[in-house]
Short mmCIF file of C-alpha atoms in Angstrom, two decimals:
data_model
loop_
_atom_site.label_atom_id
_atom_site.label_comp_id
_atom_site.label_asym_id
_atom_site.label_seq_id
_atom_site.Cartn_x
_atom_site.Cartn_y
_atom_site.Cartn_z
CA UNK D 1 -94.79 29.24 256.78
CA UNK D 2 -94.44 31.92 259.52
CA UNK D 3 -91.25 33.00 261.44
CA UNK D 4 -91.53 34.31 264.68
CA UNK D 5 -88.50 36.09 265.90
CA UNK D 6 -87.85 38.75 268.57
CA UNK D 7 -89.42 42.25 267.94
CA UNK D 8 -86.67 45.29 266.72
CA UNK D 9 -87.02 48.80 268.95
CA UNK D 10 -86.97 51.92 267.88
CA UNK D 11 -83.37 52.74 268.66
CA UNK D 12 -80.37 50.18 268.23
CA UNK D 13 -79.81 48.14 271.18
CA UNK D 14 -76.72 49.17 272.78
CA UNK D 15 -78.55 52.83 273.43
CA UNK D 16 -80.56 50.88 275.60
CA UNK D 17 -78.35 48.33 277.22
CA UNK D 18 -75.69 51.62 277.73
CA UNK D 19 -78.08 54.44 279.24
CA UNK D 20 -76.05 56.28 281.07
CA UNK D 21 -74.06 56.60 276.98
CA UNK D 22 -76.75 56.95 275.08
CA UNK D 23 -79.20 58.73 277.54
CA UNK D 24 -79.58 62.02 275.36
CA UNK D 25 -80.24 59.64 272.13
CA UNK D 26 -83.54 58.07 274.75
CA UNK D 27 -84.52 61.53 275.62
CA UNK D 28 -84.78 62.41 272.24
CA UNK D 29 -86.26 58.77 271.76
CA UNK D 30 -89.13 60.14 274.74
CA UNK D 31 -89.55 63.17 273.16
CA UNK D 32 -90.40 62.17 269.61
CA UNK D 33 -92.80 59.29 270.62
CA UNK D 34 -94.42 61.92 272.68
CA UNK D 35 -94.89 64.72 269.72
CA UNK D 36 -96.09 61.66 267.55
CA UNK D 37 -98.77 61.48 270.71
CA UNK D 38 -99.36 64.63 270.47
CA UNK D 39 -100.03 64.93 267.10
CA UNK D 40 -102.13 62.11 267.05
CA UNK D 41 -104.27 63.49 269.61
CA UNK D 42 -103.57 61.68 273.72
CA UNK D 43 -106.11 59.58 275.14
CA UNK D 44 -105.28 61.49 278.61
CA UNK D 45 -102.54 64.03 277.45
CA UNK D 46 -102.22 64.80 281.47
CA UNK D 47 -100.23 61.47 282.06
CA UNK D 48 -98.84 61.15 278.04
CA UNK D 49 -95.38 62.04 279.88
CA UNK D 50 -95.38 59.50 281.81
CA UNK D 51 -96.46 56.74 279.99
CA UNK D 52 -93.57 57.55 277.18
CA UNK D 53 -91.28 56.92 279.85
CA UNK D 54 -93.19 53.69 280.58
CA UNK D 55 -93.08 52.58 277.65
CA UNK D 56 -89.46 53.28 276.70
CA UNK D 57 -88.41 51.73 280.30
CA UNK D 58 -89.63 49.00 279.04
CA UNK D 59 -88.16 48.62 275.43
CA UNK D 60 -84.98 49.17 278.21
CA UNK D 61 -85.83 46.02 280.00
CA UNK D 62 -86.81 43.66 277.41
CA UNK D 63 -83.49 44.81 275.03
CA UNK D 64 -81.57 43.50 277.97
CA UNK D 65 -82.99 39.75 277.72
CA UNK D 66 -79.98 37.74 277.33
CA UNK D 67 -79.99 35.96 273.94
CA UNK D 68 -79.29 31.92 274.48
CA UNK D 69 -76.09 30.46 272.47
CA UNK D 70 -76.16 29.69 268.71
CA UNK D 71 -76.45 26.26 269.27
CA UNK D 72 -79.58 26.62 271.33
CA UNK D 73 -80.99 29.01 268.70
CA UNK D 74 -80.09 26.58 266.18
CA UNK D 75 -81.88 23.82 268.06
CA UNK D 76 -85.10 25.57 269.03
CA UNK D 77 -85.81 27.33 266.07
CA UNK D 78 -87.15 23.68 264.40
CA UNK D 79 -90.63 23.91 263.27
CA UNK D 80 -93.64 23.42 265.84
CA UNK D 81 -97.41 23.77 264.60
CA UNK D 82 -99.20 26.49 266.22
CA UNK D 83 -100.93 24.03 268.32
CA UNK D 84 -97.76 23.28 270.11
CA UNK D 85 -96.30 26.49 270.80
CA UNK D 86 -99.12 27.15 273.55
CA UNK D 87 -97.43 24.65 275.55
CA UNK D 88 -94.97 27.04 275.81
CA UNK D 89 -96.25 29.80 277.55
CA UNK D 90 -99.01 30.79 279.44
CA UNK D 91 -102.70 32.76 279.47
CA UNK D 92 -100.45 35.87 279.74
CA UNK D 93 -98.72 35.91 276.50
CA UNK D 94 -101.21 33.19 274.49
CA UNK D 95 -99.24 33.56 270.76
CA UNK D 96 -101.40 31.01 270.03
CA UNK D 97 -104.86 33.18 269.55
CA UNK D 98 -102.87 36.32 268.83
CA UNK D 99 -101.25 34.51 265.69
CA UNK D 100 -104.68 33.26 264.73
CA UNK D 101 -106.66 36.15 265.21
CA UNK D 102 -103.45 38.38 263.29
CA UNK D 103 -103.22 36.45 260.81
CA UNK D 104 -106.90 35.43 260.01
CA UNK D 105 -107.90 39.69 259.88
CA UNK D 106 -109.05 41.30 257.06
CA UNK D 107 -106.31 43.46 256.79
CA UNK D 108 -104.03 40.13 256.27
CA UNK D 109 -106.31 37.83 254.95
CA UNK D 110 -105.30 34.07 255.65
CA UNK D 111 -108.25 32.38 256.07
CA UNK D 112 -107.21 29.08 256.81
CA UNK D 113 -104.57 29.88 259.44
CA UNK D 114 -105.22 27.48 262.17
CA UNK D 115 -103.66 25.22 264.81
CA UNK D 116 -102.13 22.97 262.58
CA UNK D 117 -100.05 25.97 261.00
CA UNK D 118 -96.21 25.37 261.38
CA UNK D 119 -94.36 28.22 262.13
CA UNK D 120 -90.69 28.55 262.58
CA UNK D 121 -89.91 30.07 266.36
CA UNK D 122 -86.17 31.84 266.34
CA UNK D 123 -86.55 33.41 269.67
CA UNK D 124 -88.35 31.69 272.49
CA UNK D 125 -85.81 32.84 274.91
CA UNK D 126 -86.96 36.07 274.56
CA UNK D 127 -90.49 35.53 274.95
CA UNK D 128 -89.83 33.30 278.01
CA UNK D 129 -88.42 36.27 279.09
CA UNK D 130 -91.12 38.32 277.87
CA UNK D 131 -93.66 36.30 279.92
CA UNK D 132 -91.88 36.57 283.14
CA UNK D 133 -90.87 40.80 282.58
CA UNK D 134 -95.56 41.02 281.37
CA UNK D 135 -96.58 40.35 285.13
CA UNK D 136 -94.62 42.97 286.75
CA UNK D 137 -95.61 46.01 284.80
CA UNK D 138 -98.65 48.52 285.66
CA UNK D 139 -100.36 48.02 282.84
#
């Protein structure tokens, strides 16, 4: 059985719900993802800057997604098959094929993970959230 629950950042979550705190802790944060870059060679090392901040703005935004109570947790974390879950959410974040083709690749190697998989979903606040914050990035 798979669990799907919301993704953990890089830095603990009150440095990004408290910038204006924490902000030297996400400079560093910038920095180091951008020597890892640079070490690992840039695609376009003329906008690498820039898309650190991008992408750390946006581990800001989607730490912020408010969390629903424990009872509503509780309640939608029953299991649904795989199948069902694309009910839930749109062409823009389809779990369903991203699940399949994840977990069907050689480097993980379940061959018979299909639609009528169950998997236990903990957070589908967050990628409601998720699916409305996808549309109104660049890229």
């Amino acid at each position: 059985m798979l669990v799907l629950d919301k993704p953990l950042f890089g830095l603990h979550f009150l440095a990004y719900c408290k910038y204006e705190k924490y902000s030297p802790v996400l400079d560093a944060y910038e920095e180091a993802i951008y020597h890892v870059g640079k070490l690992l060679g840039f695609q376009n090392a003329t906008s690498a800057r820039d898309e650190v901040k991008a992408l750390v703005d946006l581990e800001i935004q989607m730490a912020k997604f408010r969390q629903e109570n424990s009872s509503a947790i509780i309640s939608s974390s029953t299991p649904i098959r795989l199948e069902d879950i694309h009910d839930n959410y749109s062409q823009i974040l389809d779990l369903r094929n991203f699940l399949i083709s994840l977990m069907t690749s050689p480097e993980v190697g379940v061959s018979d993970f299909n639609n009528n998989n169950t998997i236990i979903h903990l957070s589908r606040w967050y990628f409601q959230n998720l699916e409305s914050l996808i549309p109104s990035t660049e890229n």
